[in-house]
Amino acid sequence: MNLARGLERRLENLVDGASATVFKGRMHPVVIGSKVLRQLDFLVSDSVAGPQIPNDLVVALNPSDIDPDYDRRVLIRELEAVVRESAKENGWRLAGPVSIHVKTDPGIPRGVLGCTGTVTAGPLPAWSQLIADDGSAVLNIAMNRVLIGRGLDCDIRIANEQVSRHHAIIFLDQGSTKLSDLGSSNGTFVNHSRIAGDPLVLRPGDNVLLGDLSFTYRPVN
């Protein structure tokens, strides 16, 4: 609910006083954003690192539902921000930057919004780091739901026999950074306590032990 209220505030701010004229008889941006938000639930798929949503999205509307003179770039920018926030809130993986394309299609009934998407890998800025205590490495956490392990398919690969092929996942969920062990042979420890069962919330400065490798967790502002 907090995410939905935040979406409403963002979209209402971007249209300001134009909503009564420009959007009269058309689909209001708040409605468009709410529909996109609901569509994301249907676009969730499984990945090796957990639930994932497409980051390259196409939003399709009837031409009569959106004013042709309205600057869609503003709407797109806010919708992209909403998708990123939704991924963080729900613990969904994004494999690359969020990109939204709004198109019109007369074959779509008025008042109906279609949303499709694909997963497109791409560079993302780091939002946190695991810093090796011996100074040998800095592991940048960029995607939400980052798979850490020895396997070639891991987002962060650690070539160490004490680290399992799929060892752990670090992710954002409901405003917190969480760490989950994937049944690794040598365990995942936070401040010397082994993670068992539910994911553990990470806090700045926490010690993270993966196998016999020791790291310090640090958010990136």
Tab-separated table of N, CA, C and O in Angstrom, residues 104-192:
chain	number	residue	atom	x	y	z
A	104	THR	N	0.789	3.061	-28.748
A	104	THR	CA	-0.665	3.046	-28.900
A	104	THR	C	-1.055	2.014	-29.949
A	104	THR	O	-0.345	1.800	-30.930
A	105	ASP	N	-2.189	1.375	-29.705
A	105	ASP	CA	-2.683	0.328	-30.594
A	105	ASP	C	-4.205	0.412	-30.631
A	105	ASP	O	-4.864	0.186	-29.607
A	106	PRO	N	-4.786	0.760	-31.786
A	106	PRO	CA	-6.246	0.887	-31.869
A	106	PRO	C	-6.982	-0.420	-31.605
A	106	PRO	O	-8.187	-0.415	-31.349
A	107	GLY	N	-6.265	-1.533	-31.665
A	107	GLY	CA	-6.896	-2.825	-31.414
A	107	GLY	C	-7.134	-3.103	-29.936
A	107	GLY	O	-7.835	-4.058	-29.585
A	108	ILE	N	-6.562	-2.277	-29.065
A	108	ILE	CA	-6.757	-2.444	-27.624
A	108	ILE	C	-7.997	-1.669	-27.203
A	108	ILE	O	-8.141	-0.484	-27.535
A	109	PRO	N	-8.934	-2.285	-26.505
A	109	PRO	CA	-10.144	-1.574	-26.060
A	109	PRO	C	-9.789	-0.386	-25.166
A	109	PRO	O	-8.802	-0.424	-24.433
A	110	ARG	N	-10.606	0.638	-25.223
A	110	ARG	CA	-10.384	1.803	-24.367
A	110	ARG	C	-10.468	1.401	-22.895
A	110	ARG	O	-11.286	0.579	-22.508
A	111	GLY	N	-9.602	1.979	-22.112
A	111	GLY	CA	-9.578	1.688	-20.690
A	111	GLY	C	-8.771	0.457	-20.316
A	111	GLY	O	-8.625	0.143	-19.146
A	112	VAL	N	-8.253	-0.234	-21.328
A	112	VAL	CA	-7.465	-1.449	-21.089
A	112	VAL	C	-5.990	-1.139	-21.348
A	112	VAL	O	-5.647	-0.445	-22.308
A	113	LEU	N	-5.126	-1.628	-20.491
A	113	LEU	CA	-3.683	-1.438	-20.649
A	113	LEU	C	-3.013	-2.787	-20.777
A	113	LEU	O	-3.239	-3.686	-19.965
A	114	GLY	N	-2.207	-2.929	-21.810
A	114	GLY	CA	-1.421	-4.146	-21.983
A	114	GLY	C	0.021	-3.897	-21.594
A	114	GLY	O	0.564	-2.818	-21.845
A	115	CYS	N	0.630	-4.866	-20.958
A	115	CYS	CA	2.023	-4.710	-20.526
A	115	CYS	C	2.767	-6.020	-20.755
A	115	CYS	O	2.372	-7.062	-20.225
A	116	THR	N	3.799	-5.963	-21.561
A	116	THR	CA	4.646	-7.120	-21.823
A	116	THR	C	6.100	-6.716	-21.562
A	116	THR	O	6.417	-5.527	-21.475
A	117	GLY	N	6.965	-7.691	-21.448
A	117	GLY	CA	8.345	-7.333	-21.184
A	117	GLY	C	9.311	-8.472	-21.402
A	117	GLY	O	8.927	-9.641	-21.488
A	118	THR	N	10.567	-8.118	-21.497
A	118	THR	CA	11.642	-9.091	-21.637
A	118	THR	C	12.741	-8.770	-20.629
A	118	THR	O	12.881	-7.625	-20.171
A	119	VAL	N	13.511	-9.779	-20.300
A	119	VAL	CA	14.659	-9.612	-19.410
A	119	VAL	C	15.882	-9.320	-20.272
A	119	VAL	O	16.268	-10.131	-21.112
A	120	THR	N	16.458	-8.147	-20.084
A	120	THR	CA	17.612	-7.726	-20.872
A	120	THR	C	18.745	-7.345	-19.929
A	120	THR	O	18.632	-6.368	-19.188
A	121	ALA	N	19.803	-8.127	-19.954
A	121	ALA	CA	20.933	-7.853	-19.062
A	121	ALA	C	21.610	-6.543	-19.443
A	121	ALA	O	21.692	-6.184	-20.624
A	122	GLY	N	22.060	-5.816	-18.447
A	122	GLY	CA	22.735	-4.557	-18.696
A	122	GLY	C	23.391	-4.050	-17.429
A	122	GLY	O	23.099	-4.511	-16.321
A	123	PRO	N	24.294	-3.072	-17.563
A	123	PRO	CA	25.022	-2.562	-16.395
A	123	PRO	C	24.114	-1.780	-15.449
A	123	PRO	O	23.229	-1.046	-15.878
A	124	LEU	N	24.352	-1.963	-14.174
A	124	LEU	CA	23.614	-1.257	-13.136
A	124	LEU	C	24.602	-0.700	-12.111
A	124	LEU	O	25.645	-1.304	-11.858
A	125	PRO	N	24.273	0.435	-11.499
A	125	PRO	CA	25.168	0.964	-10.458
A	125	PRO	C	25.090	0.114	-9.188
A	125	PRO	O	24.043	-0.433	-8.852
A	126	ALA	N	26.187	0.008	-8.502
A	126	ALA	CA	26.217	-0.761	-7.251
A	126	ALA	C	25.428	-0.030	-6.175
A	126	ALA	O	25.517	1.183	-6.040
A	127	TRP	N	24.618	-0.780	-5.429
A	127	TRP	CA	23.884	-0.205	-4.295
A	127	TRP	C	24.463	-0.661	-2.958
A	127	TRP	O	24.128	-0.130	-1.904
A	128	SER	N	25.368	-1.643	-3.014
A	128	SER	CA	26.076	-2.059	-1.801
A	128	SER	C	27.322	-2.839	-2.199
A	128	SER	O	27.519	-3.170	-3.382
A	129	GLN	N	28.150	-3.125	-1.207
A	129	GLN	CA	29.394	-3.841	-1.456
A	129	GLN	C	29.689	-4.827	-0.328
A	129	GLN	O	29.294	-4.609	0.822
A	130	LEU	N	30.395	-5.893	-0.696
A	130	LEU	CA	31.027	-6.773	0.277
A	130	LEU	C	32.527	-6.575	0.110
A	130	LEU	O	33.089	-6.866	-0.953
A	131	ILE	N	33.173	-6.065	1.158
A	131	ILE	CA	34.589	-5.718	1.085
A	131	ILE	C	35.395	-6.776	1.843
A	131	ILE	O	35.176	-7.005	3.039
A	132	ALA	N	36.290	-7.449	1.131
A	132	ALA	CA	37.103	-8.497	1.756
A	132	ALA	C	37.944	-7.913	2.882
A	132	ALA	O	38.589	-6.872	2.720
A	133	ASP	N	37.927	-8.576	4.024
A	133	ASP	CA	38.651	-8.073	5.192
A	133	ASP	C	40.163	-8.057	4.985
A	133	ASP	O	40.874	-7.287	5.639
A	134	ASP	N	40.664	-8.908	4.060
A	134	ASP	CA	42.110	-8.920	3.801
A	134	ASP	C	42.502	-7.942	2.694
A	134	ASP	O	43.662	-7.885	2.287
A	135	GLY	N	41.512	-7.172	2.207
A	135	GLY	CA	41.783	-6.174	1.182
A	135	GLY	C	41.946	-6.719	-0.222
A	135	GLY	O	42.303	-5.984	-1.144
A	136	SER	N	41.641	-7.996	-0.418
A	136	SER	CA	41.891	-8.629	-1.718
A	136	SER	C	40.807	-8.367	-2.754
A	136	SER	O	41.046	-8.518	-3.954
A	137	ALA	N	39.597	-7.973	-2.317
A	137	ALA	CA	38.511	-7.819	-3.282
A	137	ALA	C	37.416	-6.919	-2.737
A	137	ALA	O	37.212	-6.820	-1.520
A	138	VAL	N	36.717	-6.260	-3.660
A	138	VAL	CA	35.496	-5.526	-3.362
A	138	VAL	C	34.420	-6.072	-4.293
A	138	VAL	O	34.533	-5.966	-5.523
A	139	LEU	N	33.396	-6.704	-3.717
A	139	LEU	CA	32.314	-7.285	-4.510
A	139	LEU	C	31.173	-6.278	-4.592
A	139	LEU	O	30.552	-5.940	-3.582
A	140	ASN	N	30.928	-5.766	-5.789
A	140	ASN	CA	29.870	-4.791	-6.002
A	140	ASN	C	28.525	-5.488	-6.195
A	140	ASN	O	28.393	-6.371	-7.051
A	141	ILE	N	27.537	-5.091	-5.408
A	141	ILE	CA	26.178	-5.625	-5.521
A	141	ILE	C	25.372	-4.630	-6.344
A	141	ILE	O	25.089	-3.520	-5.891
A	142	ALA	N	25.010	-5.015	-7.565
A	142	ALA	CA	24.336	-4.083	-8.475
A	142	ALA	C	22.881	-4.485	-8.735
A	142	ALA	O	21.977	-3.684	-8.562
A	143	MET	N	22.661	-5.702	-9.148
A	143	MET	CA	21.297	-6.166	-9.379
A	143	MET	C	20.589	-6.416	-8.050
A	143	MET	O	21.242	-6.679	-7.036
A	144	ASN	N	19.274	-6.333	-8.070
A	144	ASN	CA	18.533	-6.819	-6.915
A	144	ASN	C	18.443	-8.340	-7.064
A	144	ASN	O	18.164	-8.831	-8.149
A	145	ARG	N	18.701	-9.049	-5.976
A	145	ARG	CA	18.833	-10.509	-5.959
A	145	ARG	C	20.082	-10.926	-6.741
A	145	ARG	O	20.028	-11.324	-7.898
A	146	VAL	N	21.204	-10.812	-6.083
A	146	VAL	CA	22.494	-11.190	-6.658
A	146	VAL	C	22.884	-12.570	-6.152
A	146	VAL	O	22.940	-12.816	-4.942
A	147	LEU	N	23.143	-13.463	-7.084
A	147	LEU	CA	23.556	-14.832	-6.760
A	147	LEU	C	25.069	-14.870	-6.603
A	147	LEU	O	25.816	-14.472	-7.510
A	148	ILE	N	25.519	-15.350	-5.448
A	148	ILE	CA	26.946	-15.431	-5.135
A	148	ILE	C	27.339	-16.901	-5.021
A	148	ILE	O	26.651	-17.686	-4.362
A	149	GLY	N	28.442	-17.265	-5.663
A	149	GLY	CA	28.891	-18.646	-5.563
A	149	GLY	C	30.061	-18.935	-6.475
A	149	GLY	O	30.631	-18.031	-7.099
A	150	ARG	N	30.399	-20.204	-6.561
A	150	ARG	CA	31.528	-20.649	-7.367
A	150	ARG	C	31.125	-20.955	-8.811
A	150	ARG	O	31.984	-21.038	-9.707
A	151	GLY	N	29.819	-21.121	-9.062
A	151	GLY	CA	29.349	-21.527	-10.380
A	151	GLY	C	29.514	-20.452	-11.442
A	151	GLY	O	29.512	-19.250	-11.148
A	152	LEU	N	29.648	-20.891	-12.674
A	152	LEU	CA	29.832	-19.968	-13.792
A	152	LEU	C	28.596	-19.114	-14.037
A	152	LEU	O	28.689	-18.058	-14.667
A	153	ASP	N	27.438	-19.554	-13.562
A	153	ASP	CA	26.206	-18.798	-13.783
A	153	ASP	C	25.920	-17.784	-12.674
A	153	ASP	O	24.879	-17.132	-12.685
A	154	CYS	N	26.830	-17.632	-11.729
A	154	CYS	CA	26.611	-16.691	-10.622
A	154	CYS	C	26.866	-15.259	-11.070
A	154	CYS	O	27.706	-14.986	-11.930
A	155	ASP	N	26.146	-14.334	-10.459
A	155	ASP	CA	26.367	-12.914	-10.738
A	155	ASP	C	27.701	-12.454	-10.171
A	155	ASP	O	28.406	-11.649	-10.777
A	156	ILE	N	28.023	-12.958	-8.987
A	156	ILE	CA	29.345	-12.728	-8.394
A	156	ILE	C	29.983	-14.091	-8.193
A	156	ILE	O	29.516	-14.897	-7.391
A	157	ARG	N	31.036	-14.348	-8.951
A	157	ARG	CA	31.685	-15.657	-8.898
A	157	ARG	C	32.921	-15.582	-8.017
A	157	ARG	O	33.782	-14.713	-8.196
A	158	ILE	N	32.997	-16.495	-7.054
A	158	ILE	CA	34.142	-16.585	-6.158
A	158	ILE	C	34.791	-17.952	-6.374
A	158	ILE	O	34.227	-18.994	-6.022
A	159	ALA	N	35.962	-17.948	-6.987
A	159	ALA	CA	36.657	-19.195	-7.318
A	159	ALA	C	37.423	-19.703	-6.107
A	159	ALA	O	38.645	-19.580	-6.006
A	160	ASN	N	36.664	-20.252	-5.160
A	160	ASN	CA	37.254	-20.771	-3.928
A	160	ASN	C	36.508	-22.052	-3.560
A	160	ASN	O	35.281	-22.074	-3.531
A	161	GLU	N	37.244	-23.109	-3.272
A	161	GLU	CA	36.631	-24.405	-3.008
A	161	GLU	C	35.765	-24.419	-1.753
A	161	GLU	O	34.923	-25.296	-1.580
A	162	GLN	N	35.965	-23.472	-0.859
A	162	GLN	CA	35.142	-23.399	0.353
A	162	GLN	C	33.770	-22.770	0.077
A	162	GLN	O	32.888	-22.809	0.931
A	163	VAL	N	33.623	-22.192	-1.110
A	163	VAL	CA	32.368	-21.552	-1.514
A	163	VAL	C	31.595	-22.510	-2.410
A	163	VAL	O	32.154	-23.074	-3.361
A	164	SER	N	30.323	-22.722	-2.121
A	164	SER	CA	29.503	-23.642	-2.914
A	164	SER	C	29.196	-23.057	-4.289
A	164	SER	O	29.325	-21.844	-4.517
A	165	ARG	N	28.758	-23.932	-5.199
A	165	ARG	CA	28.457	-23.490	-6.572
A	165	ARG	C	27.398	-22.396	-6.552
A	165	ARG	O	27.532	-21.372	-7.204
A	166	HIS	N	26.328	-22.608	-5.822
A	166	HIS	CA	25.327	-21.579	-5.535
A	166	HIS	C	25.321	-21.422	-4.017
A	166	HIS	O	24.756	-22.241	-3.311
A	167	HIS	N	25.966	-20.373	-3.523
A	167	HIS	CA	26.223	-20.265	-2.085
A	167	HIS	C	25.176	-19.417	-1.355
A	167	HIS	O	24.605	-19.844	-0.344
A	168	ALA	N	24.930	-18.202	-1.870
A	168	ALA	CA	24.043	-17.275	-1.149
A	168	ALA	C	23.439	-16.268	-2.119
A	168	ALA	O	23.905	-16.108	-3.249
A	169	ILE	N	22.396	-15.590	-1.647
A	169	ILE	CA	21.755	-14.508	-2.409
A	169	ILE	C	21.665	-13.288	-1.501
A	169	ILE	O	21.276	-13.395	-0.333
A	170	ILE	N	22.020	-12.137	-2.049
A	170	ILE	CA	21.829	-10.878	-1.337
A	170	ILE	C	20.825	-10.050	-2.134
A	170	ILE	O	20.911	-9.974	-3.356
A	171	PHE	N	19.848	-9.463	-1.433
A	171	PHE	CA	18.780	-8.776	-2.159
A	171	PHE	C	18.117	-7.715	-1.296
A	171	PHE	O	18.249	-7.705	-0.067
A	172	LEU	N	17.404	-6.810	-1.967
A	172	LEU	CA	16.590	-5.802	-1.300
A	172	LEU	C	15.159	-6.293	-1.229
A	172	LEU	O	14.615	-6.807	-2.207
A	173	ASP	N	14.539	-6.111	-0.067
A	173	ASP	CA	13.164	-6.567	0.122
A	173	ASP	C	12.529	-5.737	1.236
A	173	ASP	O	13.055	-5.693	2.356
A	174	GLN	N	11.414	-5.046	0.901
A	174	GLN	CA	10.674	-4.249	1.882
A	174	GLN	C	11.581	-3.241	2.600
A	174	GLN	O	11.491	-3.040	3.809
A	175	GLY	N	12.466	-2.632	1.840
A	175	GLY	CA	13.311	-1.577	2.369
A	175	GLY	C	14.547	-2.041	3.107
A	175	GLY	O	15.306	-1.213	3.619
A	176	SER	N	14.785	-3.347	3.187
A	176	SER	CA	15.945	-3.871	3.905
A	176	SER	C	16.820	-4.708	2.977
A	176	SER	O	16.337	-5.311	2.023
A	177	THR	N	18.118	-4.738	3.291
A	177	THR	CA	19.032	-5.642	2.608
A	177	THR	C	19.024	-6.976	3.335
A	177	THR	O	19.188	-7.026	4.551
A	178	LYS	N	18.828	-8.049	2.566
A	178	LYS	CA	18.741	-9.368	3.177
A	178	LYS	C	19.734	-10.331	2.528
A	178	LYS	O	20.074	-10.208	1.351
A	179	LEU	N	20.185	-11.281	3.330
A	179	LEU	CA	21.125	-12.297	2.879
A	179	LEU	C	20.537	-13.663	3.170
A	179	LEU	O	20.082	-13.926	4.283
A	180	SER	N	20.542	-14.518	2.148
A	180	SER	CA	19.969	-15.849	2.291
A	180	SER	C	20.995	-16.891	1.874
A	180	SER	O	21.662	-16.750	0.845
A	181	ASP	N	21.136	-17.923	2.692
A	181	ASP	CA	22.022	-19.046	2.355
A	181	ASP	C	21.247	-20.048	1.506
A	181	ASP	O	20.055	-20.268	1.710
A	182	LEU	N	21.928	-20.644	0.531
A	182	LEU	CA	21.279	-21.587	-0.385
A	182	LEU	C	21.643	-23.034	-0.069
A	182	LEU	O	21.782	-23.853	-0.969
A	183	GLY	N	21.771	-23.334	1.204
A	183	GLY	CA	22.134	-24.698	1.589
A	183	GLY	C	23.591	-25.006	1.293
A	183	GLY	O	23.948	-26.150	0.965
A	184	SER	N	24.447	-24.003	1.417
A	184	SER	CA	25.863	-24.175	1.099
A	184	SER	C	26.522	-25.177	2.053
A	184	SER	O	26.101	-25.337	3.201
A	185	SER	N	27.570	-25.819	1.557
A	185	SER	CA	28.246	-26.856	2.347
A	185	SER	C	28.902	-26.286	3.597
A	185	SER	O	28.833	-26.877	4.680
A	186	ASN	N	29.545	-25.137	3.474
A	186	ASN	CA	30.299	-24.571	4.587
A	186	ASN	C	29.588	-23.420	5.279
A	186	ASN	O	30.129	-22.832	6.224
A	187	GLY	N	28.397	-23.101	4.809
A	187	GLY	CA	27.579	-22.131	5.509
A	187	GLY	C	27.857	-20.677	5.179
A	187	GLY	O	28.902	-20.312	4.618
A	188	THR	N	26.875	-19.841	5.532
A	188	THR	CA	26.984	-18.389	5.433
A	188	THR	C	26.751	-17.840	6.837
A	188	THR	O	25.747	-18.165	7.473
A	189	PHE	N	27.680	-17.004	7.299
A	189	PHE	CA	27.623	-16.492	8.659
A	189	PHE	C	27.562	-14.968	8.648
A	189	PHE	O	28.216	-14.319	7.827
A	190	VAL	N	26.780	-14.410	9.556
A	190	VAL	CA	26.733	-12.960	9.756
A	190	VAL	C	27.057	-12.700	11.218
A	190	VAL	O	26.360	-13.207	12.115
A	191	ASN	N	28.142	-11.962	11.444
A	191	ASN	CA	28.604	-11.681	12.807
A	191	ASN	C	28.743	-12.971	13.621
A	191	ASN	O	28.296	-13.070	14.767
A	192	HIS	N	29.320	-13.990	12.946
A	192	HIS	CA	29.663	-15.279	13.553
A	192	HIS	C	28.450	-16.181	13.823
A	192	HIS	O	28.606	-17.248	14.424
